[in-house]
PDB file of C-alpha atoms in Angstrom:
ATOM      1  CA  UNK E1254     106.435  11.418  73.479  1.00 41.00           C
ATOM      2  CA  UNK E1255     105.203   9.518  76.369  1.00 42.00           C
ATOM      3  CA  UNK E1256     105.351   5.854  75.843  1.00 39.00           C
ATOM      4  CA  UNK E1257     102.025   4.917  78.018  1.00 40.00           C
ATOM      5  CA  UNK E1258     100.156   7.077  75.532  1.00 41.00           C
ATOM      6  CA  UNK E1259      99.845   4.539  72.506  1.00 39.00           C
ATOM      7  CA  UNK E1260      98.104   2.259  75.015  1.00 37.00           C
ATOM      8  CA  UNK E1261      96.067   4.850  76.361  1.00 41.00           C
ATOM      9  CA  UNK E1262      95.033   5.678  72.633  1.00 42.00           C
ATOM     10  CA  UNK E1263      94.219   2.040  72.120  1.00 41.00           C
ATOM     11  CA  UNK E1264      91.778   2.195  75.033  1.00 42.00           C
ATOM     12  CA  UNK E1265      90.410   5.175  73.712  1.00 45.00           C
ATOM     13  CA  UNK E1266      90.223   4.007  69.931  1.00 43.00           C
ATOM     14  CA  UNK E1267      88.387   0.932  70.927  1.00 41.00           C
ATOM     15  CA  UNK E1268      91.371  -1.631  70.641  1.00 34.00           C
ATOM     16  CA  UNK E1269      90.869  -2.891  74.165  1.00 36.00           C
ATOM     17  CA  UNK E1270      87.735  -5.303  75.044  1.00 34.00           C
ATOM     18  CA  UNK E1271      84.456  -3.440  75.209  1.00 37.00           C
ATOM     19  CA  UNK E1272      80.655  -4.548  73.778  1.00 41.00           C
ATOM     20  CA  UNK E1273      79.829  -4.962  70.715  1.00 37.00           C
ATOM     21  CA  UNK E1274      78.865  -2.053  69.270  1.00 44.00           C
ATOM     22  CA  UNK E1275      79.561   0.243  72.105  1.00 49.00           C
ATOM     23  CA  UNK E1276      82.603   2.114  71.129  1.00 60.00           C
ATOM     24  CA  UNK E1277      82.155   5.854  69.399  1.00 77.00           C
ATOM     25  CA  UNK E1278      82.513   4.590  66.175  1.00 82.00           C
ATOM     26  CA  UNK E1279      82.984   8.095  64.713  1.00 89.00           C
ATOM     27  CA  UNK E1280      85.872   9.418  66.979  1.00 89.00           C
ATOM     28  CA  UNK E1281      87.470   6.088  66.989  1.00 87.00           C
ATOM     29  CA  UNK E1282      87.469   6.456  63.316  1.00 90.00           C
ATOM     30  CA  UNK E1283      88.807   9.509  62.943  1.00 91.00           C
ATOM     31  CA  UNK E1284      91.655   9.542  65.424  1.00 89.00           C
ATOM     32  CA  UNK E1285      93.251   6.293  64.702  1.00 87.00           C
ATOM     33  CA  UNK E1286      94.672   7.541  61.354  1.00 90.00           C
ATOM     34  CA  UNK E1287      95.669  10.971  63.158  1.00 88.00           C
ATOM     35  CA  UNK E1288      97.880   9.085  65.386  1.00 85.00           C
ATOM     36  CA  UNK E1289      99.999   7.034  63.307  1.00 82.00           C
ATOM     37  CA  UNK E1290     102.782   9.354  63.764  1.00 79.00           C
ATOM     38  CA  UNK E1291     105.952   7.805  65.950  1.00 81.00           C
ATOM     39  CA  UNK E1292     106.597  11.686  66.484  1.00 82.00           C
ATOM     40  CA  UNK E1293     103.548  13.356  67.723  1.00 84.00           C
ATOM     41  CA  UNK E1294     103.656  15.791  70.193  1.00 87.00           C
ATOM     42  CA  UNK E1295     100.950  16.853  72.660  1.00 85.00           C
ATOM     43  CA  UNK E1296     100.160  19.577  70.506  1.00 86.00           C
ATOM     44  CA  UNK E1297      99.289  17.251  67.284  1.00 90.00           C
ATOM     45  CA  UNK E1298      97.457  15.229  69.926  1.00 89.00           C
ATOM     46  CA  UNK E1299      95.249  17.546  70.999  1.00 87.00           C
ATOM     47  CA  UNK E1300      94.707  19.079  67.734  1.00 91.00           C
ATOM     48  CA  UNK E1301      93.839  15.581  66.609  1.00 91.00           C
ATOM     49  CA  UNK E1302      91.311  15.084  69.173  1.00 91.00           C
ATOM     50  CA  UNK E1303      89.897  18.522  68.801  1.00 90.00           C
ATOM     51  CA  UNK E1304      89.798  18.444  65.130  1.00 92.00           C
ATOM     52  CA  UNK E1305      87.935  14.544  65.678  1.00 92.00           C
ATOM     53  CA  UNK E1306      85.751  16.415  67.870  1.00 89.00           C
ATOM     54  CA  UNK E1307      84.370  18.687  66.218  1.00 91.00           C
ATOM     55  CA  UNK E1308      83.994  16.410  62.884  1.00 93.00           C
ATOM     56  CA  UNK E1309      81.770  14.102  65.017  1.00 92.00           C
ATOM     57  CA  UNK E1310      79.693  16.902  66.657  1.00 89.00           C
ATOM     58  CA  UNK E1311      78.962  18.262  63.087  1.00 90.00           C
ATOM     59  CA  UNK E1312      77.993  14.728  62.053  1.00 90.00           C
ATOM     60  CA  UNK E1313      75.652  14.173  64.765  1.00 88.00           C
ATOM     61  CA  UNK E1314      74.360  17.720  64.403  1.00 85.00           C
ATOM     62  CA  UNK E1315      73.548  16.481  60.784  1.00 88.00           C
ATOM     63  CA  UNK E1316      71.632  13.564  61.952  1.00 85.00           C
ATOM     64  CA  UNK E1317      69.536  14.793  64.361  1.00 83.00           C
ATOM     65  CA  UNK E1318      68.213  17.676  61.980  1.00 82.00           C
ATOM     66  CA  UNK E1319      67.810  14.819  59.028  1.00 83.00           C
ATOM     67  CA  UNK E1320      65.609  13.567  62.186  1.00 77.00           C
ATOM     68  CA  UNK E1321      63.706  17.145  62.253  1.00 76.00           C
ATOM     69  CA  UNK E1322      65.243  17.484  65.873  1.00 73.00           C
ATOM     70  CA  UNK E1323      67.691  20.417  65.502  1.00 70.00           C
ATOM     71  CA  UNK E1324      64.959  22.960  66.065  1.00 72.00           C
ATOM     72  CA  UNK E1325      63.966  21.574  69.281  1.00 71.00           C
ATOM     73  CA  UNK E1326      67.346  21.172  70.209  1.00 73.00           C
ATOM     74  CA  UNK E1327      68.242  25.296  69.578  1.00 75.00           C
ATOM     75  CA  UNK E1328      65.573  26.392  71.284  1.00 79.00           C
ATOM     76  CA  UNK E1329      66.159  23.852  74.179  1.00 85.00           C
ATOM     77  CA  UNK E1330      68.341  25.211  77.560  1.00 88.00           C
ATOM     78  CA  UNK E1331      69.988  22.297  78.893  1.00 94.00           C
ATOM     79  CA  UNK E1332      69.231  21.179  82.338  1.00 96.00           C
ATOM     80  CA  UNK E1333      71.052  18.888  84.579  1.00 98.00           C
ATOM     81  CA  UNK E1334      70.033  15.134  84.878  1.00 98.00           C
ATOM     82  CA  UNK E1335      68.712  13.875  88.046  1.00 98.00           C
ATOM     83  CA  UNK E1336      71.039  12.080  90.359  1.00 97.00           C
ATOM     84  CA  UNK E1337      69.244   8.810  89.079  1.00 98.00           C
ATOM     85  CA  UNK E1338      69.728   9.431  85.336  1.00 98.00           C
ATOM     86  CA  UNK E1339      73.230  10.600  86.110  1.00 97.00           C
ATOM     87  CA  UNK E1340      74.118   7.506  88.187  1.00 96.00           C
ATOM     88  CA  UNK E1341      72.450   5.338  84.523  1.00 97.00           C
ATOM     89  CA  UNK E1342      74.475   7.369  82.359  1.00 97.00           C
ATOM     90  CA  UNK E1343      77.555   7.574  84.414  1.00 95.00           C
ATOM     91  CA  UNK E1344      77.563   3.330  85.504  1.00 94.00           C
ATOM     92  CA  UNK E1345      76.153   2.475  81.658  1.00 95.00           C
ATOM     93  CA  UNK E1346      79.528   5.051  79.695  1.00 93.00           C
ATOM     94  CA  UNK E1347      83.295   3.697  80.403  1.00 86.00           C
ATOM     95  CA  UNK E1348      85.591   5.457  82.485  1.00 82.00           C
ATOM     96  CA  UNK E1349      87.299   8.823  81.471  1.00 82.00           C
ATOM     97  CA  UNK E1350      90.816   9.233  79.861  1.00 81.00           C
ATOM     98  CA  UNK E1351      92.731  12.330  80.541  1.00 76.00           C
ATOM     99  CA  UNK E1352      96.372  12.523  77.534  1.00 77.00           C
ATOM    100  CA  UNK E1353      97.652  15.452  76.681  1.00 80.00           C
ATOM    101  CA  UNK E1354      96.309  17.841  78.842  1.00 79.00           C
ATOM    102  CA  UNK E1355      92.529  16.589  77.283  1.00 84.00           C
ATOM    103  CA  UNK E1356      89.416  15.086  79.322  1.00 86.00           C
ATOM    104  CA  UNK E1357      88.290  12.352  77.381  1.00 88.00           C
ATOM    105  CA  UNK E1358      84.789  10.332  77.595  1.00 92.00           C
ATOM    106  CA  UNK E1359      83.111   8.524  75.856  1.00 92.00           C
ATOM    107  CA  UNK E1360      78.844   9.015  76.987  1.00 95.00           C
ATOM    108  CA  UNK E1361      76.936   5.877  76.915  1.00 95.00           C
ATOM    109  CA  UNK E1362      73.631   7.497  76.137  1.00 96.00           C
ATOM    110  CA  UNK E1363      70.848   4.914  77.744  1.00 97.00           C
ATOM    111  CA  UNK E1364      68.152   7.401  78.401  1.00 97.00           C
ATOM    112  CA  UNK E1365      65.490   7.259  75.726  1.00 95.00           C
ATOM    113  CA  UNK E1366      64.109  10.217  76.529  1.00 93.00           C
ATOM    114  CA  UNK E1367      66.785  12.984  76.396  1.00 94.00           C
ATOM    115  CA  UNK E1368      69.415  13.646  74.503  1.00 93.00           C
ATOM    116  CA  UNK E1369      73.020  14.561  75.974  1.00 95.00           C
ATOM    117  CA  UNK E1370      74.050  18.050  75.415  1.00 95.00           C
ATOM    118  CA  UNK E1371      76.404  18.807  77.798  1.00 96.00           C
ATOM    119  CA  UNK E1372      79.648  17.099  80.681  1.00 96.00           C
ATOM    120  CA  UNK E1373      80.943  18.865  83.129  1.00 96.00           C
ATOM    121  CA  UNK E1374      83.813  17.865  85.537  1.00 92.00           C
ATOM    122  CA  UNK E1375      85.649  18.982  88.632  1.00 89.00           C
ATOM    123  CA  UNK E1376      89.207  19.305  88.485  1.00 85.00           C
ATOM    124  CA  UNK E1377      91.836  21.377  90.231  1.00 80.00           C
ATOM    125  CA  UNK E1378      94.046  24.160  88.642  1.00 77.00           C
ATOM    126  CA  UNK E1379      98.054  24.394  88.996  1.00 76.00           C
ATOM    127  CA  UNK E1380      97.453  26.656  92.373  1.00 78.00           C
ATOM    128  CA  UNK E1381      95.130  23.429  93.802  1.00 78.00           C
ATOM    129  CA  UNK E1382      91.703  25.318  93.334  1.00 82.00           C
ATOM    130  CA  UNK E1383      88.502  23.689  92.396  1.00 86.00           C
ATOM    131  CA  UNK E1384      87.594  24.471  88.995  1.00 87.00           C
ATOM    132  CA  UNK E1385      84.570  23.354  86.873  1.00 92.00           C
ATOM    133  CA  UNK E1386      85.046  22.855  83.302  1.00 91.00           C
ATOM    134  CA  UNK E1387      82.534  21.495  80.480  1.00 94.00           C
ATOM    135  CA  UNK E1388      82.034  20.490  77.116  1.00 93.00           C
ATOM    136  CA  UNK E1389      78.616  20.592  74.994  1.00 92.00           C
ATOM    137  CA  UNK E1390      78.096  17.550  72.100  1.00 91.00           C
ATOM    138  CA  UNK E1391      75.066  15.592  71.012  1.00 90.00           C
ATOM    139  CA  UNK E1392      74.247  12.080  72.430  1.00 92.00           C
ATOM    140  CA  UNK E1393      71.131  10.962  70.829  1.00 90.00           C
ATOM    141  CA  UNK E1394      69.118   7.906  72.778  1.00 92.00           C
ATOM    142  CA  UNK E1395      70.735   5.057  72.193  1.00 92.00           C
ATOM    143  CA  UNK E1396      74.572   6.546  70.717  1.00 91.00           C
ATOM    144  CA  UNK E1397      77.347   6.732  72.128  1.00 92.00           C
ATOM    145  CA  UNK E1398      79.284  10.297  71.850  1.00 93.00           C
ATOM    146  CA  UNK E1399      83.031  11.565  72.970  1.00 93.00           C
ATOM    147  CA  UNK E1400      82.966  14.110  75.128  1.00 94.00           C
ATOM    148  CA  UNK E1401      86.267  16.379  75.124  1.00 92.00           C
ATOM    149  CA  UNK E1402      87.226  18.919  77.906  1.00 89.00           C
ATOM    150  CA  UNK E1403      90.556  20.349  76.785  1.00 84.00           C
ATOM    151  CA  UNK E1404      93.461  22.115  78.712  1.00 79.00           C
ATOM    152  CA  UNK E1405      92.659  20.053  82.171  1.00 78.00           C
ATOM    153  CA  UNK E1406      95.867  20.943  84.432  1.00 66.00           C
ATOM    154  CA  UNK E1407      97.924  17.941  83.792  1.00 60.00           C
ATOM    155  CA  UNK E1408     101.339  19.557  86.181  1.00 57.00           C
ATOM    156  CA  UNK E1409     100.648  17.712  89.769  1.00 59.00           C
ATOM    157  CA  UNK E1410      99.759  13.971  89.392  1.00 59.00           C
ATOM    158  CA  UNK E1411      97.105  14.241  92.055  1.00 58.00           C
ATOM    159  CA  UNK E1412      95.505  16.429  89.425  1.00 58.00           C
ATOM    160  CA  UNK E1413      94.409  13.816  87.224  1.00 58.00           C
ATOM    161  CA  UNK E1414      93.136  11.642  89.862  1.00 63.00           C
ATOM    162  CA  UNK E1415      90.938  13.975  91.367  1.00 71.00           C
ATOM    163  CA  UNK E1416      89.489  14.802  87.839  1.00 80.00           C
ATOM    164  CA  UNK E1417      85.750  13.647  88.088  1.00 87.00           C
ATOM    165  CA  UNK E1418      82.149  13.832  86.436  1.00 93.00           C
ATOM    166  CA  UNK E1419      80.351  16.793  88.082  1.00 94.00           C
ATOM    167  CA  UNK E1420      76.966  17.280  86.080  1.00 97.00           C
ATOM    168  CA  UNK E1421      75.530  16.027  82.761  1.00 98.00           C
ATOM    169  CA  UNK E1422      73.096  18.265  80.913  1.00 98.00           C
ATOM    170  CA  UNK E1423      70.165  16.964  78.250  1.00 96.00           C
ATOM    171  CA  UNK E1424      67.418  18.416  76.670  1.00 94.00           C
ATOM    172  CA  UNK E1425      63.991  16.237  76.448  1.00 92.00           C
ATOM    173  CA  UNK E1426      64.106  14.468  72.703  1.00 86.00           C
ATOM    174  CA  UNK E1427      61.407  14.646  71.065  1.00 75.00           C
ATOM    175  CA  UNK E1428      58.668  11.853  70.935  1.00 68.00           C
ATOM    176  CA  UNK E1429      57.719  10.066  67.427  1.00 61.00           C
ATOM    177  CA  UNK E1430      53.756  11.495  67.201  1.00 55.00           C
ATOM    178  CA  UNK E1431      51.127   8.839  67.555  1.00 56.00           C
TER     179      UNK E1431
END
């Protein structure tokens, strides 16, 4: 196991200094028991983070339709925030993490009018192509949600570092009737 990944895990699991409140409570909670093990290899890591994933997109699913949004949100196609939101969104959310072969990040949802559905990034594959990859979740106004692109090329350093946010997709949330 690599030894820089504990402390990356700490980042990610909300051990290093961050606002009050601002961490993804959810993920953070559900990894940090996952990776306890001295042992773990990158495939129990990224099964962890998967499995985390998918427990917290259920659990915001579940929300939002206790909030009567999940119909809107079905019948809803995604589109891609302007450069200004994007530029909020993107200065407002901490910077990405990229472990075992996973695209990590953590969406600082400060637009109170949409609600994040989709990331997308830019990365390169092993042959140095561009290649766009995404992931779909649920950031509600005001939460903060983990994002998770899995098997990013992690074989060339340069890789990694050229890794970046391409797009962000939300559909409009709906408006409390007055």
């Amino acid at each position: 196991m690599n030894r820089s990944l504990p402390l990356i895990f700490a980042a990610v699991c909300g051990f290093a200094p961050a606002p009050a409140g601002a961490l993804d409570l959810c993920f953070k909670s559900c990894l940090t028991p996952r990776m306890s093990a001295p042992d773990m290899d990158d495939r129990a890591i990224r099964e962890a983070l998967s499995a985390c994933r998918s427990q917290c997109e259920d659990e915001a699913k579940q929300r939002l339709a206790a909030l009567g949004e999940d119909e809107s949100l079905r019948a809803c196609a995604a589109a891609p925030l302007s450069e200004a939101e994007f530029r909020r969104v993107r200065s407002a959310s901490p910077s990405v993490v990229g472990v075992a072969g996973a695209f990590l990040w953590e969406v600082d949802n400060v637009l109170p009018d949409k609600i994040i559905r989709r990331v997308e990034i830019s990365t390169q594959n092993m042959e140095l192509q561009e290649v766009v990859m995404g992931a779909g979740g649920y950031a509600a106004p005001g939460e903060r949600a983990t994002f998770m692109i899995g098997h990013v090329a992690d074989g060339y350093p340069a890789v990694r570092l050229s890794s970046r946010v391409r797009a962000i997709y939300a559909c409009p949330a709906p408006q409390p009737a007055k």
